[in-house]
Coordinates of C-alpha atoms in Angstrom, one line a residue:
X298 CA 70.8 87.1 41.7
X299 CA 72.4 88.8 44.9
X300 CA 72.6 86.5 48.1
X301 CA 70.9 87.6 51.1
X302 CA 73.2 88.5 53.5
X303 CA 73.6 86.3 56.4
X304 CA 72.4 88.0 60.1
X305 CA 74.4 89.9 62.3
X306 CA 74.3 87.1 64.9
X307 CA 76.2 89.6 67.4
X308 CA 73.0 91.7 67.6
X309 CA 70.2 89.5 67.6
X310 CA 71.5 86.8 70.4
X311 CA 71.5 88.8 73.2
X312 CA 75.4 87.1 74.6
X313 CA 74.6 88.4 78.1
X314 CA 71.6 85.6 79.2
X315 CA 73.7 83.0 77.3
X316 CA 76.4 84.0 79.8
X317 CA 74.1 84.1 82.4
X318 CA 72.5 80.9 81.3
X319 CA 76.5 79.5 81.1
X320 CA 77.0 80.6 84.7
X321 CA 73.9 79.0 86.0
X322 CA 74.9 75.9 84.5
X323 CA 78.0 75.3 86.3
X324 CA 77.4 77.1 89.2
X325 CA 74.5 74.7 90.2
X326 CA 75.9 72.1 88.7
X327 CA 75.1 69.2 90.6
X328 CA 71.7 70.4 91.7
X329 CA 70.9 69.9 88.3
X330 CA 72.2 66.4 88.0
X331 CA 70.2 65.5 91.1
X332 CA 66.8 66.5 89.9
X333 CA 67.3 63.8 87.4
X334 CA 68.0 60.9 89.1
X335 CA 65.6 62.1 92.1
X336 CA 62.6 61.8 89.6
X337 CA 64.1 58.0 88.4
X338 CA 63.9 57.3 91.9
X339 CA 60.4 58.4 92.5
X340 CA 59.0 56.9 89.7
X341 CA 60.5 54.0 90.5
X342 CA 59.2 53.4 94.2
X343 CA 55.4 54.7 92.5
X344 CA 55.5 51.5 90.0
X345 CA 56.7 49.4 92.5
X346 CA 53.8 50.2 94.9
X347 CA 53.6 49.9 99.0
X348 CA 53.3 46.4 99.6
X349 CA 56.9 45.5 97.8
X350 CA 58.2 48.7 99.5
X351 CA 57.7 47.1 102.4
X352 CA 59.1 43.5 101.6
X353 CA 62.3 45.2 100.7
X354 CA 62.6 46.8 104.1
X355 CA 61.2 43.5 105.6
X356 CA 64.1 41.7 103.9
X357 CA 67.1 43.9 105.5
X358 CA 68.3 42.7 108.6
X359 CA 69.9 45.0 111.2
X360 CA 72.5 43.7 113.7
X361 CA 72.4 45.5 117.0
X362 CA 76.0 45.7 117.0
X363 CA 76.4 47.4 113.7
X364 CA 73.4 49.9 114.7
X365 CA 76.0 50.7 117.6
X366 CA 78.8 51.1 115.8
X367 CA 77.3 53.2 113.4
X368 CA 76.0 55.8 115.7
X369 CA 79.4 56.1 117.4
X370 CA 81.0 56.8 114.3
X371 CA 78.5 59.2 113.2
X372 CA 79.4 61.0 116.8
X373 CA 82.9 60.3 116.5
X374 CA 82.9 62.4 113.3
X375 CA 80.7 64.9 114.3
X376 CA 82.6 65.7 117.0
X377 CA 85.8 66.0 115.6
X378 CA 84.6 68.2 113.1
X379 CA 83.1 70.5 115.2
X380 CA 86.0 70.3 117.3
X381 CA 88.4 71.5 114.5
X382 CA 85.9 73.9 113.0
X383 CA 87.5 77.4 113.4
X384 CA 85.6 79.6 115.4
X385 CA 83.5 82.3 113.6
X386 CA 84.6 85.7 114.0
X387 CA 82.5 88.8 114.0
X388 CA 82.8 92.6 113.3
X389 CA 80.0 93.7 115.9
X390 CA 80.4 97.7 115.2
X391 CA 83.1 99.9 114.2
X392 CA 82.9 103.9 114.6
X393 CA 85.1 106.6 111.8
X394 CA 86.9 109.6 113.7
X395 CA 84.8 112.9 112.1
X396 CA 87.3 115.9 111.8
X397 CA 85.8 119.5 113.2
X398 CA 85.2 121.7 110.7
X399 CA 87.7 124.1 112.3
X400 CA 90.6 121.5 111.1
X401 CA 89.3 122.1 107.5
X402 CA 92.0 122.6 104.7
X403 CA 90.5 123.6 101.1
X404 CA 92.8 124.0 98.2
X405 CA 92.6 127.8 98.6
X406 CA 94.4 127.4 102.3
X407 CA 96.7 124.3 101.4
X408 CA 98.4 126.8 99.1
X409 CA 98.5 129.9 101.0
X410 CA 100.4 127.5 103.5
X411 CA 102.4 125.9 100.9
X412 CA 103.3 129.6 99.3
X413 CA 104.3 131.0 102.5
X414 CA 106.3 128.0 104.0
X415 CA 108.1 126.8 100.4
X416 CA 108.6 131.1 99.5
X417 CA 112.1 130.1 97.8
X418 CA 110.3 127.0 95.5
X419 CA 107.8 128.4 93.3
X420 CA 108.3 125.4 91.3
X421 CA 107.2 122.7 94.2
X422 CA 104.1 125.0 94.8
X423 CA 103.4 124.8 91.4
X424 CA 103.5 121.2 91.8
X425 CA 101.4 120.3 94.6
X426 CA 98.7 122.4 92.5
X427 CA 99.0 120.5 89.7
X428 CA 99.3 116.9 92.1
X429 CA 95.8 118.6 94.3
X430 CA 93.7 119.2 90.9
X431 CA 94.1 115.7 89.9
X432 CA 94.5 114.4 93.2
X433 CA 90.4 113.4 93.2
X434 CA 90.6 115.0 97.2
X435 CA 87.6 117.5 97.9
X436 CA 87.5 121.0 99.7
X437 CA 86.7 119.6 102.8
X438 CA 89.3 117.1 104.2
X439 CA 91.1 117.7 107.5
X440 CA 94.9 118.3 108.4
X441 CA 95.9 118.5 112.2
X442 CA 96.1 121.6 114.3
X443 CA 99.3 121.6 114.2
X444 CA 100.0 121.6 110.4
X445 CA 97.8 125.4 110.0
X446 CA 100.4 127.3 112.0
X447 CA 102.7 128.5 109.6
X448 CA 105.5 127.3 109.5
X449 CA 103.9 123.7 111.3
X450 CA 104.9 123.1 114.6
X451 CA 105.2 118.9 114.3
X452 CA 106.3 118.5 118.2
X453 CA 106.1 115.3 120.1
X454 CA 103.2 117.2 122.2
X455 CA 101.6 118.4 118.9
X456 CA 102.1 115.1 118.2
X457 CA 100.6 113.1 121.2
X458 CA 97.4 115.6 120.8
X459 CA 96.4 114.6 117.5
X460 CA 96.3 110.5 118.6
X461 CA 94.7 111.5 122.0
X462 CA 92.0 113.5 119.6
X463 CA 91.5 111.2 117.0
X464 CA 92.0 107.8 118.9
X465 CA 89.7 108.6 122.1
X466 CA 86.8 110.1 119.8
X467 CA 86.8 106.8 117.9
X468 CA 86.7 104.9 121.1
X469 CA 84.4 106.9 123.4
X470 CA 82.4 106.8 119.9
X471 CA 82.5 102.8 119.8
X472 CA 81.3 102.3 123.5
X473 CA 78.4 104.3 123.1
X474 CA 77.6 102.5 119.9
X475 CA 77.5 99.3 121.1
X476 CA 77.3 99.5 125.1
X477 CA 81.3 98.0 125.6
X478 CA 82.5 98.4 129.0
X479 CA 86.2 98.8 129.1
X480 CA 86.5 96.3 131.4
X481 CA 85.0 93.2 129.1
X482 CA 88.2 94.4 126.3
X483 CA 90.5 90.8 126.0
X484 CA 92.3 92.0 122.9
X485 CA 93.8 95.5 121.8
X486 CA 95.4 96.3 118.8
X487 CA 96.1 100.0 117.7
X488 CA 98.2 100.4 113.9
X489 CA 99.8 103.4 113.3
X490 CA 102.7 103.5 110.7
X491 CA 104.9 106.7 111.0
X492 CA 104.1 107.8 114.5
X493 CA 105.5 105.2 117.6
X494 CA 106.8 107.1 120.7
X495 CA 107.4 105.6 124.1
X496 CA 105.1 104.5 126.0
X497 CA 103.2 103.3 123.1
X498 CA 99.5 104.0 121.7
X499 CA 98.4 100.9 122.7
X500 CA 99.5 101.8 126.0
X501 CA 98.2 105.0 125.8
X502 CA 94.5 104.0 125.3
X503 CA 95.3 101.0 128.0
X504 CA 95.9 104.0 130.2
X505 CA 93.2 106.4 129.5
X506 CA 90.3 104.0 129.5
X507 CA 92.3 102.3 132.9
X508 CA 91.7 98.7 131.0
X509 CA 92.7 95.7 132.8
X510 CA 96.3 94.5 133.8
X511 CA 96.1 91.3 131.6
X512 CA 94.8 92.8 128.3
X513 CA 96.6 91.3 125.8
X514 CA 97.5 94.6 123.9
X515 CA 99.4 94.8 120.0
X516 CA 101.2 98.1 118.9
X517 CA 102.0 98.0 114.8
X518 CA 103.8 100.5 113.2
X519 CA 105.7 101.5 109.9
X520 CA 103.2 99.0 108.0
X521 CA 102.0 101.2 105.7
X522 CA 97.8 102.3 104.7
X523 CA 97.2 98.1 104.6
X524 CA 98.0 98.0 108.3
X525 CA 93.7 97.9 109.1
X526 CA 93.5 94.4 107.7
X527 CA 97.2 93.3 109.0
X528 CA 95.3 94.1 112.3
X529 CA 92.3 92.4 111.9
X530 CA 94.0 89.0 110.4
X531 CA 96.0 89.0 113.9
X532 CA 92.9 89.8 116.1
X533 CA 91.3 86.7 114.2
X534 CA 94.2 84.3 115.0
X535 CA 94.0 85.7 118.5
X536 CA 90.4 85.3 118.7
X537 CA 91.1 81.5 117.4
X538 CA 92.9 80.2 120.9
X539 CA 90.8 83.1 123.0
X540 CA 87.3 81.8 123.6
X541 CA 84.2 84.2 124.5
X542 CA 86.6 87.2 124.0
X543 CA 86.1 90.8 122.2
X544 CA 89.3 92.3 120.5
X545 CA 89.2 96.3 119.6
X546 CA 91.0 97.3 116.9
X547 CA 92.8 100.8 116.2
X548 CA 93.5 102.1 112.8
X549 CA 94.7 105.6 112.1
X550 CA 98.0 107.5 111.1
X551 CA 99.1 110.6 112.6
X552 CA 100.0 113.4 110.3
X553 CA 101.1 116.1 112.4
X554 CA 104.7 114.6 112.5
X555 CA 105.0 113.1 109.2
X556 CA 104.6 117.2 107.4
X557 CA 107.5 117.0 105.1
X558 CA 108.8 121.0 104.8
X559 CA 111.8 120.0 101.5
X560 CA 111.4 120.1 98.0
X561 CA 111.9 116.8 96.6
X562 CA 109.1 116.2 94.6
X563 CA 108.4 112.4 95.6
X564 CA 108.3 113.4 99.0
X565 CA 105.7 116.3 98.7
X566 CA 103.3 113.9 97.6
X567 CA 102.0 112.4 100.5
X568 CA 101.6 116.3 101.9
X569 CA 99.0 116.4 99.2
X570 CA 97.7 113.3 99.7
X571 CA 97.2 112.3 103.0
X572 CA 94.6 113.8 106.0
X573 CA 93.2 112.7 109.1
X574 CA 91.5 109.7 110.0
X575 CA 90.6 107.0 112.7
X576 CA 88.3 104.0 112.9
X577 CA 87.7 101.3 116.0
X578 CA 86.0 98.4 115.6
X579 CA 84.7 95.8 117.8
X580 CA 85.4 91.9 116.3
X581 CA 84.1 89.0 119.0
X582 CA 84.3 85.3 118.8
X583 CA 81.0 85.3 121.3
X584 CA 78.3 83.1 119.8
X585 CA 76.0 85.6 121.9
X586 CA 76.9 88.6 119.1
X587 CA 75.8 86.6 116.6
X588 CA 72.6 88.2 116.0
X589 CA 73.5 91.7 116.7
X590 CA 77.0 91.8 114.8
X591 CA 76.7 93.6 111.5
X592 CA 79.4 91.3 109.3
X593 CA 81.3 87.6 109.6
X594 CA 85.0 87.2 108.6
X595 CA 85.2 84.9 105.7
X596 CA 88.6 85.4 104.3
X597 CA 91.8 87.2 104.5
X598 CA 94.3 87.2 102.8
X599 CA 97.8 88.7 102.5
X600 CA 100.5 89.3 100.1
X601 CA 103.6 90.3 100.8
X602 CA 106.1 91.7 97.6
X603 CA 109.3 92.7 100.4
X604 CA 111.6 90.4 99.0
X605 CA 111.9 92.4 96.0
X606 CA 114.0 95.7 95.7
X607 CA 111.7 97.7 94.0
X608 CA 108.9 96.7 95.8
X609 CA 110.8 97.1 99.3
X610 CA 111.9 100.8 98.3
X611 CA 108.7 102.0 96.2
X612 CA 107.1 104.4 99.7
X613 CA 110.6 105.0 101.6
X614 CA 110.7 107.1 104.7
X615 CA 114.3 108.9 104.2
X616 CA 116.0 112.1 104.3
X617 CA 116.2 114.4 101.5
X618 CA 119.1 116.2 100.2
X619 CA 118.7 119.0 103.0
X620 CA 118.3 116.5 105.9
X621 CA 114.3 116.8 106.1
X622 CA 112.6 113.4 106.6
X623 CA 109.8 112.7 104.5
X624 CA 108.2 109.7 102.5
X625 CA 109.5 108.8 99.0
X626 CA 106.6 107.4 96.6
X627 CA 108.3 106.0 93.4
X628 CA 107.1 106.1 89.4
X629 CA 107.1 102.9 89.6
X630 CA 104.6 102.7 92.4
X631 CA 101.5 101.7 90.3
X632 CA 102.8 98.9 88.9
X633 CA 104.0 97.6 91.8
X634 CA 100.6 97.5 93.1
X635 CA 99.5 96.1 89.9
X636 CA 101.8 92.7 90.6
X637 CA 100.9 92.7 94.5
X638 CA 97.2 93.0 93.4
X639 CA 97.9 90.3 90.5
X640 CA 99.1 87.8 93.3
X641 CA 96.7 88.3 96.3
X642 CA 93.6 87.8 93.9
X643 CA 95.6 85.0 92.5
X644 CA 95.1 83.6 96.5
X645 CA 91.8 84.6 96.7
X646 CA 90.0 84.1 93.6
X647 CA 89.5 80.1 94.6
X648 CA 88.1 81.3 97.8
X649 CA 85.3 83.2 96.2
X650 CA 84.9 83.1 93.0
X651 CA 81.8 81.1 91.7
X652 CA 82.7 77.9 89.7
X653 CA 81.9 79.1 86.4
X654 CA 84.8 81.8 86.6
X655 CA 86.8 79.6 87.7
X656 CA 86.4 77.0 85.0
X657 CA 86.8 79.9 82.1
X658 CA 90.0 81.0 84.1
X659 CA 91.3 77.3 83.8
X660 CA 90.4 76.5 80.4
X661 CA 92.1 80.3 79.5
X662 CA 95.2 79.2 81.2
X663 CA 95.3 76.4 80.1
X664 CA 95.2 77.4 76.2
X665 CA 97.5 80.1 76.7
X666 CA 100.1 78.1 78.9
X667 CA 100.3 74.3 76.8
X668 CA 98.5 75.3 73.5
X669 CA 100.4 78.5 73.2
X670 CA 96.9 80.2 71.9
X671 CA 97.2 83.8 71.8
X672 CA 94.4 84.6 74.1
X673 CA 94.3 87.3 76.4
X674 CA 94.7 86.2 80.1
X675 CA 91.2 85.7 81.3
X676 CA 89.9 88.2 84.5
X677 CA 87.7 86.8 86.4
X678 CA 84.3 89.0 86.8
X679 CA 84.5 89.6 90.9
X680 CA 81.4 90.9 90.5
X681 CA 79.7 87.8 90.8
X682 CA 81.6 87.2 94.1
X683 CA 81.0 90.3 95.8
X684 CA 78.2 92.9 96.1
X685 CA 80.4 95.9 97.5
X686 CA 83.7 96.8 96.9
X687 CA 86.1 98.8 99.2
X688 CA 89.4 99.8 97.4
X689 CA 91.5 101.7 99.6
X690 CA 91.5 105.5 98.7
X691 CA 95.0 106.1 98.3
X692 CA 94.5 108.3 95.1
X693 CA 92.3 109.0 92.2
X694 CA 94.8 106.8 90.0
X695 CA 94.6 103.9 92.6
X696 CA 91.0 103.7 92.0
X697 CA 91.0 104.7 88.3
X698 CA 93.5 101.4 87.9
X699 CA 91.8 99.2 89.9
X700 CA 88.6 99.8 88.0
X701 CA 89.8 99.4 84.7
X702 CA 91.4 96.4 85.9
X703 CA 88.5 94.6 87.4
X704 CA 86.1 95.8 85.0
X705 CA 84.3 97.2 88.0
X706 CA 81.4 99.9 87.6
X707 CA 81.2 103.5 88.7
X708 CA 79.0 102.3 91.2
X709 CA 81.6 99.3 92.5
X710 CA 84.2 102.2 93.4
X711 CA 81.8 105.4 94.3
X712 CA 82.5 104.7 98.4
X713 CA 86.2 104.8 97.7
X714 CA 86.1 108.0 95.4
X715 CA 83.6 109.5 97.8
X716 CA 85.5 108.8 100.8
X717 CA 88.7 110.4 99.1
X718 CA 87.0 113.3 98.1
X719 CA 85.2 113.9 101.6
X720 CA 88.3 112.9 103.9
X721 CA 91.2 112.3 101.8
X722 CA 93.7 109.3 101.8
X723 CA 93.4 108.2 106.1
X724 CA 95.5 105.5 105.8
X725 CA 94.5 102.1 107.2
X726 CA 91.3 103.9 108.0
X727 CA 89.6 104.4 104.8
X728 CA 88.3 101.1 104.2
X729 CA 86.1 101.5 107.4
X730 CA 85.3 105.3 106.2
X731 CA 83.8 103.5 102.9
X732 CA 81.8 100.8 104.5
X733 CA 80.2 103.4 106.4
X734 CA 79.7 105.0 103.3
X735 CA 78.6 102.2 101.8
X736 CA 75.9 101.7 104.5
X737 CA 74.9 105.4 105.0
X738 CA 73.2 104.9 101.5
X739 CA 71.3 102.1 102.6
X740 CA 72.7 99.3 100.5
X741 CA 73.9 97.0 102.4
X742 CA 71.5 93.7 102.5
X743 CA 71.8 90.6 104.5
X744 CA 73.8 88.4 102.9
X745 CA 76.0 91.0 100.8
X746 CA 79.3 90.0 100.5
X747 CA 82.4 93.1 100.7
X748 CA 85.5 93.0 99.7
X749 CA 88.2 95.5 101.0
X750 CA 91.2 95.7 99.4
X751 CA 94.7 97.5 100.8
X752 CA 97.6 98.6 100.0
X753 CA 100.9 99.4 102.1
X754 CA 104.7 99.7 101.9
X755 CA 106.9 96.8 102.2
X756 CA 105.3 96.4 99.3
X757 CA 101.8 94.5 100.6
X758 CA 98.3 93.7 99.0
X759 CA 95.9 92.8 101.6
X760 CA 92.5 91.8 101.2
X761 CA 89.6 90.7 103.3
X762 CA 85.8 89.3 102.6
X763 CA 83.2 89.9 104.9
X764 CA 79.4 88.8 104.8
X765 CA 76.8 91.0 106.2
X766 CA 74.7 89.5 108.6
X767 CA 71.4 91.3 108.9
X768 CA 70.3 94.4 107.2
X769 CA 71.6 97.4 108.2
X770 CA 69.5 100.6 108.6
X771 CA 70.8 103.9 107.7
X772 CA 73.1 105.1 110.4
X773 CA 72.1 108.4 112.1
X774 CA 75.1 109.6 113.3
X775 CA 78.9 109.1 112.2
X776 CA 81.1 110.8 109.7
X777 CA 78.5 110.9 106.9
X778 CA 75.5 112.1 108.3
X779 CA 75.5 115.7 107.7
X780 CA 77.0 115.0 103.9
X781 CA 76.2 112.2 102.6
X782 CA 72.5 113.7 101.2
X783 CA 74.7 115.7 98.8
X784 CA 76.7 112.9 97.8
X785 CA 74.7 111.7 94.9
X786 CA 73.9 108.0 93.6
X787 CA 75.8 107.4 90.7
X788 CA 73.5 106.5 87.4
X789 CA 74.2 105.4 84.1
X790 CA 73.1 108.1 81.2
X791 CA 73.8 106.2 78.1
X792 CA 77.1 105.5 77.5
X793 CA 78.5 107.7 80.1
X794 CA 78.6 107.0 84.1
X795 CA 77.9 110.1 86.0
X796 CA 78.7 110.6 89.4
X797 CA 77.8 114.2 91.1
X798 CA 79.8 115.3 94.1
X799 CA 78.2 117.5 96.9
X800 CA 79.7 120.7 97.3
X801 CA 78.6 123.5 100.1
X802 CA 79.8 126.8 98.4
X803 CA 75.8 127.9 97.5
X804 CA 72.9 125.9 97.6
X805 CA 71.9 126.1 94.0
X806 CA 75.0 125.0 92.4
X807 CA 76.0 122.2 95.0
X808 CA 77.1 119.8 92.7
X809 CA 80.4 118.8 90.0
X810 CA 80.0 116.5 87.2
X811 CA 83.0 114.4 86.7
X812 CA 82.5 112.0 83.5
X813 CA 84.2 108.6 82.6
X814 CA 83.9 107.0 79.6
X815 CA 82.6 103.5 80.1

């Protein structure tokens, strides 16, 4: 007589709720243990009854000497903590640079250019094709006046125009958003990697908005797209020793110099790659903008990979056989990014991470490293930490590795594959373009915790975690307003994640499917 077979365990326990149940566990840990030992207690002091409650109390004796002693070190401590507590910083607002649709580049125009100015390479046309077809950018991102004429014009003057454009319209956009005189600006720090001329843009903003004479005002250049958070982990530290001060920041990258006109393949890639783009935002240490700033800094966190060659030479600025300047982005560039990534969510996984990952990612190690199990290295689920996820759009294969990596969801990285299909790679700016994104489609909640995560040359992984303070409505204006209705939510349709991309060729068939395989 046949055996019954035994049950398929793996499809009658449902292994999700006993993970969830797992993480509960730890995570509130010693609220658990104290429910216990509260309800000893109280049924304790019920058997005992009032009356030997209060001969117990009768019995203590109290010294006025150690009541006073006491109470000063109570305010001793209190005060020194305080004291030493670092001093909460706030983003308050922040405004994204919108392009004029006269500035437009679709794929159709890219190539006419490229064709015309590149007539004796057919085979680096062909190429930048191929690179725009998979490079996840949209019909609609921007390029500088000056890169349209043909052949470019990239002139100082040409180049001076573009920052003027792009900076001011940030700025003038920020003080109307948030009613910032230029006079009450402490702090001003403007990043800009591969465009510094003399007097700088710092200096240049000083001087248009006439800001005060003792501003203390930052220029940073040739740090690469992560330059956005370099800035905002120095206005921090300066808003540290600066009481009751606002600090602006300045992200952006100015193309119109940076058009490479060779032939070397790793240097046409940024030409295919990168467009226009500016954000300013407003951070404060004032315990008055508490209740009207949108987020609060909780951590940054940088990694720096310089001291390594490959790292140091994987984006270059060089010349190329012919003498033309340009940007070199190495094969090797994704892995780089891979070990930079590895290390700065090394850093900040204690930070943030709830205690039941961390205790799975410790008992992992821990077999791997002195039991020599073969187990696969444990990744911590960040999706416990972290509501929203800005990944900087440097490319579709930035994101698509990223993903895979941290087991993230369509949804997790649609602000960062909308924002490089609306505006392209902007540099240090698209974090702030994805946030905006991000809060355009009305998710952001009080108490939702983002993390933005950038990468720049040298070769650095930055990464910073900010908690939203109140509910934010669904911004009216900015650089999403008149698009983002055709920018669909993403949806899960079985097995296969779905995200539809707005398009404006005809009204009826406004929309791409682009499927990945979950």
């Amino acid at each position: 007589m046949s055996q019954a077979p035994m049950p398929d365990f793996s499809s009658s326990v449902k292994l999700k709720y006993v993970k969830l149940g797992y993480q509960y566990l730890v995570n509130h840990f010693l609220s658990l243990l104290l429910i216990p030992i509260m309800a000893i207690i109280a049924v304790e002091l019920l058997r005992m009854g009032p009356e030997e409650i209060l001969n117990v109390w009768n019995s203590l004796h109290f010294d006025i000497v150690q009541v006073l002693c006491s109470s000063f070190l109570v305010i001793f401590i209190s005060t020194v903590y305080f004291m030493s507590k670092p001093r909460t910083v706030y983003l308050v607002d922040y405004s994204c640079y919108k392009p004029p649709v006269t500035c437009r580049v679709p794929f159709a125009t890219f190539m006419e250019h490229s064709r015309l100015i590149l007539k004796d390479s057919p085979k680096s046309v062909e190429f930048q094709m191929r690179i725009l077809e998979r490079s996840g950018l949209g019909e609609e991102t921007c390029l500088p006046p000056a890169i349209h004429y043909i052949p470019p014009t990239p002139t100082m003057d040409e180049a001076r125009s573009e920052a003027q454009m792009v900076i001011f319209t940030a700025m003038d956009d920020l003080f109307k958003k948030t009613d910032l005189l230029p006079k009450d600006i402490d702090i001003l720090i403007v990043n800009c990697s591969l465009f510094s001329p003399t007097p700088s843009l710092s200096a240049m903003v000083i001087n248009k908005y006439k800001l005060r004479s003792n501003i203390k005002s930052f220029n940073l250049s040739g740090m690469g797209c992560s330059a956005g958070l370099i800035s905002v982990d120095l206005a921090r530290d300066l808003l540290q020793v600066h009481p009751n001060s606002n600090a602006v920041i300045v992200s952006t990258e100015i193309i119109t110099p940076n058009y490479y006109k060779g032939n070397e393949r790793a240097m046409l890639l940024p030409n295919c790659l990168f467009r226009m783009g500016s954000a300013a935002i407003l951070m404060s240490n004032r315990r008055s903008d508490r209740w009207r700033a949108k987020y609060k800094l909780c951590h940054l966190v940088r990694t720096h990979r310089g001291a390594d060659d490959k790292s140091y030479y994987c984006v270059y600025e060089q010349e190329d056989r012919e003498g033309k300047i340009g940007i070199n982005l190495s094969k090797d560039l994704m892995a780089i990014a891979g070990e930079a990534l590895k290390a700065n969510i090394t850093t900040i996984g204690p930070l943030v991470l709830p205690a039941s990952e961390q205790l799975l990612f410790l008992l992992s190690l821990i077999g791997r490293k002195i039991f020599n199990l073969k187990w696969k290295p444990y990744i911590p689920d960040f999706k416990l930490a972290f509501e929203h996820f800005c990944i900087h759009a440097g490319g579709r294969a930035v994101i698509d590795e990223l993903q895979k990596n941290l087991q993230l969801s369509g949804e997790h990285v649609e602000a960062s594959r909308m924002t490089l299909h609306r505006f392209g790679n902007t540099s240090s700016s698209s974090l702030w373009y994805e946030l905006c994104y991000i809060e355009s489609k009305g998710r952001m909640r009080r108490g939702d915790r983002v993390w933005q995560v950038a990468f720049g040359s040298g070769f650095k992984c930055n990464s910073a975690v900010w908690k939203c303070n109140r509910t934010i409505k669904t911004p009216k204006d900015g650089p999403w307003s008149d698009c983002i209705d055709r920018f669909w939510d993403s949806f899960l349709y079985g097995d296969w994640e779905i995200v539809f991309l707005g398009f404006t060729h005809h009204p009826l068939i406004s929309c791409q499917l682009i499927y990945s395989f979950s």
